[in-house]
XYZ file of C-alpha atoms in Angstrom:
772
model
C -88.657 90.544 15.036
C -87.881 87.861 17.564
C -85.717 85.316 15.751
C -86.525 82.552 18.171
C -90.158 82.545 17.175
C -89.697 82.757 13.438
C -90.016 79.179 12.258
C -92.968 79.460 9.925
C -93.022 79.385 6.188
C -94.419 75.905 5.640
C -91.076 74.431 4.542
C -91.067 70.768 5.689
C -87.328 70.991 6.365
C -88.062 73.331 9.271
C -89.981 70.660 11.175
C -87.804 69.151 13.925
C -87.810 65.378 14.373
C -90.243 64.358 17.080
C -89.142 60.755 17.624
C -89.263 59.556 21.207
C -86.201 59.049 23.327
C -86.294 56.989 26.521
C -89.627 57.502 28.246
C -91.308 58.980 25.160
C -94.960 58.012 24.807
C -95.643 59.191 21.281
C -98.164 56.848 19.652
C -97.001 54.687 16.782
C -98.791 55.232 13.464
C -100.890 52.350 12.292
C -98.957 49.739 10.364
C -95.578 50.534 11.903
C -93.489 48.654 14.467
C -93.844 49.493 18.107
C -91.615 52.465 18.838
C -90.841 53.145 15.196
C -92.464 56.576 14.774
C -91.205 57.916 11.446
C -90.274 61.574 11.148
C -92.617 63.452 8.827
C -89.787 65.576 7.453
C -87.585 62.599 6.839
C -90.336 60.640 5.115
C -91.047 63.550 2.863
C -87.390 63.866 1.909
C -86.363 60.207 1.810
C -86.825 60.142 -1.975
C -85.528 63.658 -2.586
C -82.096 65.224 -2.328
C -79.212 63.295 -0.839
C -76.372 64.842 1.141
C -73.018 63.675 2.386
C -72.573 63.917 6.141
C -70.469 66.956 6.959
C -67.577 66.589 9.355
C -66.217 70.113 8.919
C -66.598 73.161 6.720
C -66.424 76.955 6.328
C -69.476 79.023 7.311
C -70.452 82.485 8.576
C -71.421 82.665 12.259
C -73.425 85.191 14.229
C -74.552 84.874 17.844
C -77.513 86.836 19.227
C -78.111 87.031 22.940
C -81.675 87.335 24.222
C -82.500 91.083 24.613
C -83.237 92.166 28.166
C -83.791 95.927 27.720
C -84.945 98.193 24.913
C -81.358 99.375 24.350
C -79.973 95.829 24.073
C -82.750 94.982 21.636
C -81.650 97.871 19.405
C -78.010 96.773 19.604
C -78.876 93.248 18.552
C -81.014 94.282 15.617
C -80.112 93.034 12.158
C -78.778 96.465 11.168
C -75.951 96.228 13.737
C -75.347 92.495 13.452
C -71.734 91.316 12.832
C -70.829 88.041 10.969
C -67.628 86.082 11.582
C -66.083 83.503 9.223
C -65.255 80.207 10.989
C -64.108 76.731 10.028
C -66.436 74.579 12.120
C -65.954 70.933 13.012
C -68.897 68.675 13.811
C -67.278 66.532 16.493
C -69.018 63.683 18.297
C -70.016 65.846 21.252
C -70.013 69.468 20.137
C -69.743 72.052 17.399
C -66.305 73.696 17.584
C -64.253 76.203 15.590
C -60.722 75.673 14.306
C -60.036 79.260 15.551
C -61.781 79.498 18.950
C -62.264 83.265 19.034
C -65.159 85.684 18.891
C -68.558 84.074 18.768
C -67.046 80.585 18.755
C -64.553 81.080 21.560
C -66.290 78.183 23.298
C -67.608 75.131 21.534
C -71.365 74.549 21.425
C -72.354 71.199 22.939
C -75.066 69.255 21.138
C -76.826 68.821 24.464
C -77.110 72.637 24.720
C -78.774 72.952 21.305
C -82.497 73.083 21.950
C -83.617 73.359 18.340
C -82.267 73.475 14.779
C -84.335 75.377 12.209
C -84.112 77.041 8.800
C -84.771 80.801 8.513
C -87.344 81.449 5.801
C -89.312 84.549 6.698
C -89.383 87.611 4.456
C -86.176 89.676 4.421
C -84.357 87.027 6.521
C -80.652 86.444 5.776
C -80.202 84.080 2.854
C -79.137 80.448 3.345
C -79.244 80.747 7.123
C -79.701 78.221 9.990
C -80.862 79.010 13.486
C -79.550 77.064 16.487
C -81.495 77.795 19.651
C -79.303 77.637 22.759
C -79.923 78.720 26.361
C -79.736 82.537 26.513
C -79.500 83.170 22.804
C -79.375 82.036 19.211
C -76.560 80.976 16.889
C -76.995 81.831 13.224
C -75.054 79.927 10.547
C -75.007 81.328 7.008
C -73.895 79.054 4.119
C -72.843 79.985 0.596
C -75.861 78.394 -1.107
C -79.057 76.544 -0.370
C -77.525 73.079 -0.912
C -74.759 73.716 1.639
C -77.335 75.180 4.029
C -79.448 72.033 3.815
C -76.327 69.857 4.173
C -75.384 71.695 7.373
C -78.965 71.440 8.591
C -79.247 67.659 8.160
C -75.729 67.015 9.449
C -76.376 69.036 12.619
C -79.687 67.257 13.124
C -77.972 63.892 12.746
C -75.079 64.690 15.089
C -77.473 66.067 17.704
C -79.744 63.023 17.594
C -76.914 60.469 17.608
C -75.362 62.256 20.577
C -78.673 62.012 22.439
C -79.112 58.316 21.632
C -75.601 57.561 22.824
C -76.379 59.224 26.125
C -79.800 57.674 26.500
C -78.806 54.111 25.583
C -75.668 54.179 27.705
C -77.798 53.906 30.887
C -80.718 51.593 30.084
C -83.395 50.954 32.673
C -86.344 49.086 31.129
C -85.465 46.875 28.185
C -88.872 47.145 26.545
C -88.269 50.910 26.321
C -84.690 50.324 25.116
C -86.027 48.129 22.318
C -88.475 50.847 21.344
C -85.669 53.397 21.152
C -83.487 51.069 19.090
C -86.303 50.728 16.558
C -86.698 54.485 16.463
C -82.959 54.908 15.976
C -82.978 52.419 13.103
C -85.898 54.185 11.423
C -84.108 57.490 11.778
C -81.050 56.085 10.006
C -83.118 54.502 7.239
C -85.105 57.671 6.483
C -82.264 60.167 6.786
C -81.517 62.169 3.594
C -77.825 61.869 4.450
C -75.973 59.396 2.284
C -72.875 58.236 4.131
C -71.481 54.947 5.431
C -71.485 56.262 8.982
C -75.252 56.882 8.905
C -75.969 53.169 9.177
C -72.788 52.282 11.032
C -73.336 54.721 13.910
C -76.596 53.070 15.122
C -74.988 49.644 14.780
C -72.047 50.758 16.899
C -74.380 52.203 19.541
C -76.306 48.923 19.748
C -73.036 46.969 19.694
C -71.724 48.921 22.678
C -75.047 48.494 24.459
C -74.913 44.713 24.046
C -71.269 44.428 25.082
C -71.996 46.296 28.325
C -75.149 44.297 29.118
C -74.437 40.585 28.824
C -77.289 39.338 31.030
C -80.052 39.679 28.463
C -82.588 36.944 27.910
C -82.762 35.002 24.673
C -85.979 36.747 23.678
C -84.387 40.144 24.236
C -81.492 39.011 22.048
C -83.829 38.106 19.214
C -85.873 41.308 19.539
C -82.748 43.444 19.251
C -81.464 41.465 16.266
C -84.817 41.847 14.470
C -84.862 45.571 15.278
C -81.475 46.278 13.693
C -81.954 43.868 10.778
C -82.859 46.596 8.215
C -79.497 48.292 8.800
C -77.600 45.059 8.155
C -78.894 44.659 4.619
C -76.314 47.119 3.288
C -73.731 47.199 6.082
C -71.290 44.801 7.715
C -71.903 44.377 11.457
C -69.174 45.902 13.662
C -66.831 43.535 15.588
C -68.697 43.535 18.910
C -71.968 42.899 17.128
C -70.343 39.975 15.317
C -69.455 38.501 18.702
C -73.090 38.880 19.747
C -74.284 37.181 16.568
C -71.772 34.356 17.018
C -73.034 33.752 20.537
C -76.597 33.581 19.275
C -75.642 31.107 16.527
C -73.925 28.859 19.060
C -76.652 29.013 21.704
C -79.734 28.985 19.453
C -78.756 27.529 16.069
C -82.356 26.508 15.331
C -83.759 29.998 15.921
C -85.615 31.491 12.966
C -83.525 34.604 13.429
C -80.561 32.670 12.022
C -82.386 31.919 8.766
C -84.429 35.091 8.344
C -82.024 37.767 9.607
C -78.503 36.363 9.408
C -78.778 34.837 5.926
C -78.803 38.129 3.976
C -76.088 39.496 6.268
C -73.772 36.547 5.588
C -74.567 36.661 1.883
C -73.515 40.294 1.786
C -70.303 39.514 3.672
C -69.356 36.774 1.226
C -70.149 38.924 -1.799
C -68.481 42.156 -0.721
C -65.795 41.434 1.850
C -62.324 42.154 0.480
C -60.032 41.054 3.301
C -60.965 38.900 6.292
C -57.571 39.728 7.772
C -58.804 43.237 8.541
C -62.095 42.009 10.013
C -61.576 38.466 11.345
C -64.796 38.559 13.360
C -66.790 38.715 10.144
C -65.146 35.435 9.195
C -65.920 33.957 12.599
C -69.554 35.041 12.328
C -69.840 33.464 8.864
C -68.265 30.304 10.233
C -70.711 30.103 13.151
C -73.650 30.836 10.859
C -72.789 27.904 8.591
C -72.382 25.632 11.620
C -75.803 26.778 12.821
C -77.289 25.796 9.451
C -75.646 22.406 9.823
C -77.418 21.925 13.164
C -80.851 22.114 11.547
C -82.828 18.964 10.880
C -81.892 18.902 7.208
C -78.241 19.483 8.140
C -75.939 19.500 5.125
C -78.859 19.878 2.728
C -79.470 23.363 4.112
C -75.752 24.172 3.831
C -75.755 22.881 0.267
C -78.698 25.098 -0.648
C -76.910 28.063 0.901
C -73.784 27.404 -1.191
C -75.990 27.062 -4.278
C -77.642 30.391 -3.493
C -74.210 32.024 -3.260
C -73.217 30.623 -6.648
C -76.438 31.512 -8.420
C -78.653 29.596 -10.842
C -76.418 29.997 -13.907
C -73.324 28.067 -14.851
C -71.077 30.989 -13.944
C -71.050 32.726 -10.548
C -71.498 36.505 -10.976
C -69.783 37.341 -7.685
C -65.969 36.983 -7.858
C -65.418 37.384 -4.107
C -67.717 34.570 -2.970
C -65.362 31.660 -3.653
C -62.199 33.068 -1.994
C -64.259 34.201 0.985
C -65.890 30.787 1.353
C -62.513 29.069 1.091
C -61.056 31.428 3.703
C -63.902 30.564 6.075
C -63.405 26.837 5.448
C -59.651 27.007 6.052
C -60.109 28.949 9.299
C -62.772 26.514 10.502
C -60.663 23.453 9.678
C -57.672 24.977 11.448
C -59.834 25.605 14.525
C -60.683 21.895 14.627
C -57.016 21.070 15.245
C -56.195 24.161 17.300
C -56.663 22.462 20.658
C -54.582 19.527 19.509
C -51.873 21.830 18.192
C -51.769 23.855 21.414
C -51.610 20.698 23.512
C -48.377 19.668 21.797
C -45.441 21.765 22.893
C -43.350 20.371 20.054
C -45.792 20.122 17.198
C -43.817 18.571 14.322
C -43.577 20.157 10.923
C -44.881 18.504 7.784
C -41.336 17.390 7.042
C -41.119 15.774 10.470
C -44.469 14.056 10.014
C -43.231 12.496 6.801
C -39.927 11.618 8.414
C -41.608 10.260 11.520
C -38.873 12.045 13.418
C -38.509 14.930 15.838
C -36.199 17.889 15.760
C -32.895 17.301 17.536
C -32.953 20.662 19.309
C -35.811 19.763 21.653
C -36.205 16.009 21.299
C -34.095 13.024 22.115
C -30.644 12.814 20.487
C -30.440 10.998 17.187
C -29.199 7.424 17.168
C -27.197 5.742 14.427
C -29.193 3.117 12.583
C -26.187 1.203 11.435
C -25.972 -2.406 12.546
C -23.802 -1.514 15.488
C -23.731 -2.741 19.031
C -24.737 0.286 21.122
C -21.888 1.838 23.050
C -22.201 2.143 26.855
C -22.255 5.951 26.621
C -25.087 5.888 24.131
C -27.065 3.454 26.238
C -26.728 5.592 29.359
C -27.740 8.673 27.406
C -30.927 7.052 26.126
C -31.920 5.168 29.269
C -33.566 8.194 30.856
C -36.277 8.409 28.202
C -39.384 6.276 28.308
C -39.299 3.178 26.164
C -42.771 3.812 24.832
C -41.826 7.182 23.447
C -38.599 5.900 21.991
C -40.442 3.227 20.076
C -42.877 5.730 18.628
C -40.137 7.973 17.276
C -37.972 7.035 14.342
C -34.968 9.283 14.092
C -32.906 10.689 11.275
C -29.164 10.723 11.588
C -26.117 11.593 9.591
C -25.026 8.002 10.212
C -27.992 6.311 8.540
C -26.753 3.707 6.097
C -29.593 1.280 5.705
C -29.847 -1.374 3.079
C -32.749 0.392 1.394
C -32.029 1.726 -2.045
C -34.243 4.412 -3.604
C -35.610 2.819 -6.722
C -35.190 6.004 -8.708
C -31.467 6.582 -8.209
C -28.205 4.781 -8.690
C -26.953 5.404 -5.167
C -25.621 2.329 -3.412
C -27.556 3.032 -0.224
C -30.072 5.485 1.157
C -28.324 8.203 3.130
C -30.081 10.887 5.166
C -28.486 13.873 6.775
C -29.826 15.436 9.934
C -28.383 18.788 9.014
C -30.216 19.016 5.698
C -33.070 21.492 5.871
C -34.423 20.779 2.407
C -37.912 19.380 2.111
C -37.592 15.585 1.961
C -39.097 13.396 -0.700
C -42.120 11.541 0.602
C -41.276 8.116 -0.723
C -37.699 8.253 0.481
C -38.897 9.363 3.891
C -41.362 6.520 4.024
C -38.625 4.050 3.167
C -36.808 5.299 6.242
C -39.884 5.552 8.417
C -43.630 4.934 8.108
C -45.426 8.252 7.788
C -47.365 9.477 10.779
C -47.339 6.099 12.488
C -46.388 7.809 15.732
C -49.138 10.454 15.504
C -52.694 9.815 16.597
C -55.169 12.577 15.785
C -58.390 12.306 17.752
C -60.853 15.199 17.610
C -63.663 15.948 20.024
C -67.313 15.536 18.950
C -67.822 19.239 18.184
C -64.556 19.557 16.286
C -65.416 16.405 14.368
C -68.787 17.842 13.311
C -67.143 21.120 12.316
C -64.537 19.291 10.254
C -67.167 17.200 8.486
C -69.243 20.285 7.659
C -66.437 22.337 6.150
C -64.788 19.495 4.246
C -68.206 18.853 2.749
C -68.361 22.507 1.676
C -64.993 22.148 -0.064
C -66.406 19.130 -1.865
C -69.443 21.164 -2.917
C -67.214 23.963 -4.204
C -65.210 21.506 -6.301
C -68.397 20.393 -8.090
C -68.821 23.785 -9.795
C -66.927 23.953 -13.082
C -66.450 27.713 -12.975
C -65.142 27.633 -9.400
C -62.799 24.680 -9.846
C -59.822 26.548 -11.412
C -59.761 29.161 -8.643
C -60.357 26.545 -5.960
C -57.466 24.435 -7.257
C -55.228 27.501 -7.248
C -56.229 28.407 -3.685
C -55.561 24.884 -2.428
C -52.360 24.309 -4.411
C -50.023 25.514 -1.594
C -51.722 22.952 0.723
C -52.964 25.602 3.203
C -54.001 23.102 5.877
C -52.260 22.521 9.226
C -49.845 19.616 9.336
C -52.015 17.903 11.938
C -54.872 17.824 9.417
C -52.635 16.104 6.864
C -51.757 13.527 9.510
C -55.459 12.921 10.218
C -56.752 9.995 8.207
C -60.390 11.124 8.268
C -59.555 14.550 6.876
C -57.368 13.325 4.023
C -59.891 10.634 3.165
C -62.721 13.168 2.880
C -60.586 15.705 1.006
C -59.671 13.027 -1.508
C -62.918 13.755 -3.366
C -61.740 17.326 -4.052
C -58.355 16.159 -5.326
C -60.085 13.563 -7.503
C -62.198 16.322 -9.060
C -59.017 18.238 -9.871
C -57.488 15.116 -11.397
C -60.556 14.508 -13.571
C -60.704 18.068 -14.900
C -59.246 18.272 -18.443
C -58.251 21.934 -18.091
C -54.549 22.432 -17.564
C -55.059 25.339 -15.136
C -56.903 22.909 -12.863
C -54.926 19.666 -12.948
C -51.582 21.500 -13.000
C -52.410 22.652 -9.450
C -51.935 19.051 -8.304
C -48.210 19.685 -8.556
C -46.246 21.643 -5.977
C -46.067 25.428 -6.142
C -42.286 25.301 -6.363
C -39.489 22.779 -6.623
C -38.548 20.949 -3.454
C -42.016 21.252 -1.908
C -44.743 18.661 -1.893
C -48.068 19.096 -3.633
C -51.248 17.029 -3.720
C -49.533 14.843 -6.307
C -46.982 13.814 -3.695
C -49.356 13.564 -0.729
C -51.789 11.217 -2.483
C -49.151 9.064 -4.171
C -48.480 5.551 -2.802
C -46.537 5.987 0.406
C -47.722 9.589 0.791
C -49.298 10.710 4.042
C -52.767 10.836 2.448
C -52.717 7.719 0.255
C -55.260 5.060 1.234
C -56.112 3.446 -2.110
C -52.896 1.707 -3.231
C -52.327 4.385 -5.858
C -55.596 4.624 -7.805
C -55.812 8.387 -7.401
C -52.096 8.717 -8.115
C -52.552 6.800 -11.369
C -55.400 9.063 -12.454
C -53.297 12.150 -11.632
C -50.363 10.857 -13.675
C -52.719 9.980 -16.515
C -54.183 13.491 -16.768
C -50.790 15.144 -16.393
C -49.238 12.962 -19.071
C -52.162 13.731 -21.352
C -51.409 17.440 -21.319
C -48.253 19.437 -21.880
C -46.514 17.504 -19.093
C -45.647 14.646 -21.421
C -42.048 15.776 -21.466
C -38.706 14.445 -20.432
C -38.645 16.859 -17.503
C -41.814 15.360 -16.031
C -40.504 11.837 -16.540
C -37.275 12.811 -14.800
C -39.304 14.100 -11.855
C -41.229 10.827 -11.670
C -38.007 8.809 -11.896
C -36.412 10.785 -9.091
C -39.369 10.879 -6.721
C -42.067 8.393 -7.732
C -40.384 5.494 -9.454
C -41.366 3.079 -6.678
C -45.111 3.819 -6.900
C -44.950 3.730 -10.701
C -43.360 0.279 -10.703
C -45.781 -1.019 -8.074
C -48.829 0.060 -10.081
C -47.288 -1.230 -13.305
C -46.690 -4.536 -11.548
C -50.438 -4.601 -10.877
C -51.291 -3.975 -14.537
C -52.017 -0.234 -14.605
C -51.686 0.763 -18.255
C -50.716 4.376 -17.564
C -47.826 3.272 -15.382
C -46.729 0.697 -17.924
C -46.589 3.487 -20.492
C -44.607 5.645 -18.061
C -41.973 2.941 -17.519
C -41.674 2.338 -21.236
C -41.141 6.033 -21.855
C -38.468 6.132 -19.155
C -36.598 3.369 -20.940
C -37.137 4.928 -24.352
C -35.905 8.384 -23.292
C -32.978 6.938 -21.311
C -34.253 8.522 -18.102
C -32.743 5.731 -15.951
C -28.945 5.416 -16.028
C -28.458 2.598 -13.523
C -28.421 -0.840 -15.136
C -29.897 -2.604 -12.090
C -32.846 -0.213 -12.034
C -33.370 -0.641 -15.774
C -33.413 -4.403 -15.365
C -35.907 -4.096 -12.515
C -38.160 -1.976 -14.755
C -37.885 -4.566 -17.531
C -38.827 -7.351 -15.120
C -41.777 -5.291 -13.928
C -42.998 -4.750 -17.493
C -42.705 -8.430 -18.358
C -44.760 -9.461 -15.306
C -48.076 -8.404 -16.920
C -49.613 -8.981 -20.329
C -50.023 -5.323 -21.240
C -46.538 -4.534 -20.002
C -44.974 -7.385 -21.929
C -46.703 -6.318 -25.133
C -45.643 -2.675 -24.823
C -42.108 -3.670 -23.871
C -41.814 -5.899 -26.948
C -42.895 -2.995 -29.114
C -40.271 -0.847 -27.423
C -37.571 -3.461 -27.968
C -38.381 -3.562 -31.650
C -37.458 0.123 -31.710
C -34.421 -0.112 -29.442
C -32.017 -3.041 -29.729
C -29.979 -1.792 -26.767
C -32.632 -3.000 -24.329
C -32.318 -6.540 -25.663
C -28.587 -6.459 -25.178
C -29.035 -5.207 -21.615
C -31.416 -8.025 -20.807
C -29.063 -10.693 -22.191
C -26.428 -9.733 -19.611
C -28.549 -11.198 -16.813
C -30.732 -9.858 -14.040
C -29.990 -6.963 -11.682
C -27.653 -7.248 -8.716
C -29.681 -4.851 -6.549
C -33.455 -4.672 -6.238
C -35.781 -2.511 -4.110
C -39.439 -3.423 -4.023
C -41.745 -0.368 -3.898
C -43.321 0.566 -0.605
C -46.711 -1.082 0.103
C -45.952 -4.046 -2.146
C -47.490 -7.382 -1.176
C -46.460 -11.046 -1.373
C -48.327 -11.313 -4.675
C -46.441 -8.345 -6.111
C -43.111 -9.869 -5.130
C -44.074 -13.245 -6.607
C -45.196 -11.606 -9.851
C -41.958 -9.657 -10.149
C -39.602 -12.519 -9.371
C -41.389 -14.798 -11.837
C -41.111 -12.274 -14.685
C -37.394 -12.621 -15.415
C -33.981 -13.857 -14.368
C -32.740 -12.821 -10.913
C -29.858 -15.253 -10.624
C -27.416 -12.350 -10.140
C -29.445 -10.618 -7.414
C -27.236 -9.929 -4.374
C -29.067 -7.104 -2.566
C -32.844 -7.147 -2.004
C -34.784 -4.556 -0.020
C -38.381 -5.228 1.015
C -38.400 -2.474 3.658
C -41.797 -0.933 4.467
C -43.683 -3.288 2.218
C -46.593 -5.519 3.239
C -44.822 -8.827 2.669
C -45.206 -11.671 5.169
C -43.525 -15.012 5.830
C -45.338 -16.369 2.771
C -42.799 -14.675 0.477
C -39.966 -16.788 1.907
C -40.635 -19.559 -0.630
C -39.739 -17.086 -3.385
C -36.733 -15.622 -1.574
C -35.050 -19.010 -1.198
C -34.904 -19.247 -5.028
C -32.351 -16.407 -5.151
C -29.035 -18.277 -4.993
C -26.751 -15.216 -5.031
C -28.597 -13.232 -2.349
C -26.207 -11.747 0.244
C -28.109 -8.776 1.697
C -31.789 -8.816 2.691
C -33.693 -5.892 4.224
C -37.007 -6.760 5.890
C -37.329 -3.573 7.958
C -40.894 -2.855 9.135
C -42.553 -5.780 7.367
C -44.763 -8.601 8.672
C -42.103 -11.213 8.046
C -42.250 -13.663 10.985
C -40.704 -16.763 12.521
C -41.969 -19.245 9.904
C -40.295 -17.352 7.090
C -37.118 -16.905 9.106
C -36.783 -20.643 9.661
C -37.187 -21.286 5.923
C -34.521 -18.698 5.076
C -32.065 -20.186 7.542
C -32.354 -23.571 5.809
C -31.662 -22.325 2.257
C -29.874 -18.959 2.255
C -26.734 -20.063 4.038
C -24.631 -17.493 2.150
C -26.603 -14.497 3.482
C -24.272 -11.875 5.015
C -26.504 -8.898 5.965
C -30.013 -9.261 7.422
C -32.228 -6.429 8.678
C -35.156 -7.550 10.858
C -35.813 -4.164 12.502
C -39.439 -3.734 13.632
C -40.567 -7.161 12.468
C -42.711 -9.560 14.576
C -39.971 -12.205 14.885
C -39.396 -13.847 18.275
C -36.791 -16.078 19.876
C -38.314 -19.108 18.132
C -37.358 -17.798 14.718
C -34.183 -15.940 15.715
C -32.605 -19.091 17.139
C -32.780 -20.614 13.638
C -30.307 -17.962 12.446
C -27.525 -19.814 14.260
C -27.119 -22.006 11.127
C -26.347 -18.978 8.920
C -22.598 -18.902 9.587
C -21.917 -16.263 6.939
C -23.922 -13.550 8.755
C -21.693 -10.591 9.575
C -24.342 -7.864 10.095
C -27.659 -8.394 11.885
C -30.313 -5.837 12.904
C -32.824 -7.041 15.514
C -33.863 -3.550 16.646
C -37.375 -3.416 18.177
C -37.999 -7.169 18.015
C -38.905 -9.652 20.758
C -35.329 -10.776 21.190
C -34.415 -11.996 24.688
C -31.025 -11.655 26.331
C -30.433 -15.427 26.374
C -31.136 -15.791 22.654
C -28.806 -12.892 21.912
C -25.973 -14.504 23.853
C -26.606 -17.797 22.081
C -26.460 -16.158 18.630
C -23.199 -14.391 19.458
C -21.659 -17.700 20.431
C -22.828 -19.556 17.298
C -22.177 -16.845 14.688
C -18.425 -16.296 14.635
C -18.450 -13.836 11.716
C -21.059 -11.504 13.296
C -19.378 -8.086 13.554
C -22.232 -5.568 13.546
C -25.444 -6.043 15.476
C -28.279 -3.777 16.616
C -30.349 -4.934 19.602
C -31.818 -1.603 20.722
C -35.296 -1.616 22.239
C -35.076 -5.321 23.037
C -34.490 -7.191 26.292
C -30.885 -7.650 25.253
C -30.278 -3.859 25.120
């Protein structure tokens, strides 16, 4: 019997797929897409047995050559047939043996296989496949019927995919290409093979096709996307296809394809993706999809509905991967907003440098001593080559800094900073040396600004879900944003809503994330405290954070010690303005003996007595501790540092709350005081050192000081708006021995006049003035 003609038996598995390849004109059944002609065999089996795609396996092989004479026909009969065991591999291009000998000495190319059939006639070999090749037939015999069918479907699949790769690698007419893509998709959807590669292989073929043909029209783009949409419901798009989708989102964000086709794809990515690091283009596609939603008429309302759909209608999201994936997309998008700005700065400062307002000494200008010294000729010549504008925008740190600014939380006589210290600086101390970020100006382009607004809004939406808030707080606790974002006022102002939601949450696992992840690093608690790089509300958010932290297990001496060391200034400022939480904090510091320095204790007492609620709580504390009364009887403090951002009213309230007759050293550096506070300063008879660095204290106040504070010895006017008119009045202050006029409007003539009239003047700083 001629084996090549024995394909009967009525078994549907014997019917070869008759789908069209390029140029095929088979009519489409009614009710199906153009070009999507389903295979009868596949449709019959789509709900039957499922098989895993074979890549290799053991099988018996026999090859029969076409008989040419009567003798050869006898020799090839089944009675003389010889079977060989082989381990066959189904490669991408051919069927090959691990031991290329005998029948399988040469591999069998899929292009050479004319037909694949099952043998089912009477007395035929059991569990056998027939591969028709030019000049003969290859018989494959499996161990059982299931393995035979698995080999059959796997060979069919490999053969068809090989053909589609060849056909779609050289497209001619795109309407025919689209038809073949639809046929390919239908073949994958109806295949009885159950394997990830069954749906991925067509996607990779289409992906390669699109990457090699970039001149397609928009309509052709949409037709291809619609054609492959069924495969994307259960599969991630490959990288090149993600690029194609991203391009479509950017060029046609209002296309219905974005809503109808991309939405389920992105939903699947967010629900099932495990690591964007291994597939960053999936993250980029998700990012572009969300931006496309934001471009619709409803804008953020559409994005909000999408986020709601990802969470689900219940109070608890059933998909644990959605939140971390959404946060990862948001972080990447926000970073991209500042990427151009970051790349444009060869020496992008670190977060520590932003807070310091300084630049690293290795690649920036040399550090300058900020002591009240006359600059040496060598130092002047070294600095003269740099532009004055840049010098004024950079405040340096030096091992020689000895400014008359005392940290309110310590008993050190003066603030000292070391350039060689690599530890993370405290925000408030840094701000007392230099205003944060005053030298940085972050300006984003229109597109980056829209992107930033969209993704910050998503973070705000995420923080509104109670079940997501603990994980969101944990993800954001390390502050995973670029330093340029933290220096951008718009970003920190918008993100403030998220931090406020954390501060309002009563759960410890949420509000504890406001603190830093480890000691020595800053957290949201530090960034949004008064003087922090993100604070814009005079401490309201800081007060609410302290309130929630003190209401939980953080009401301990350790937490109070941390506040005393790092945040005493903001605490006293808010207490001075009547904040009850801060008044309670200061009282607890006194009660637990957190503060050792007498001057600081006296300053806290004066702060408490400046408000009604503070005075009442302090009296209750004194009833419990007689030592505080004894301390107060000894007189006021000798040193006083007003918290950063304090105003004239704050100073007046503080000085009117107690006795400051012993005050010798007063620092108002980096506060918001003006010349109006001079009328209170002149009532301090023992004052010898006054620091007005970076305030708005002007000529009018300077003239009033010169008339009353004749015993003043040290005066710091660095970066104040004083001019010659006010500086000339200092000539009456004969006790002055140290004067800082750095970065003022001092002229050379006025400087010479002051030197002549102030005989005790030994240290002076005139850098960045006309007299320099």
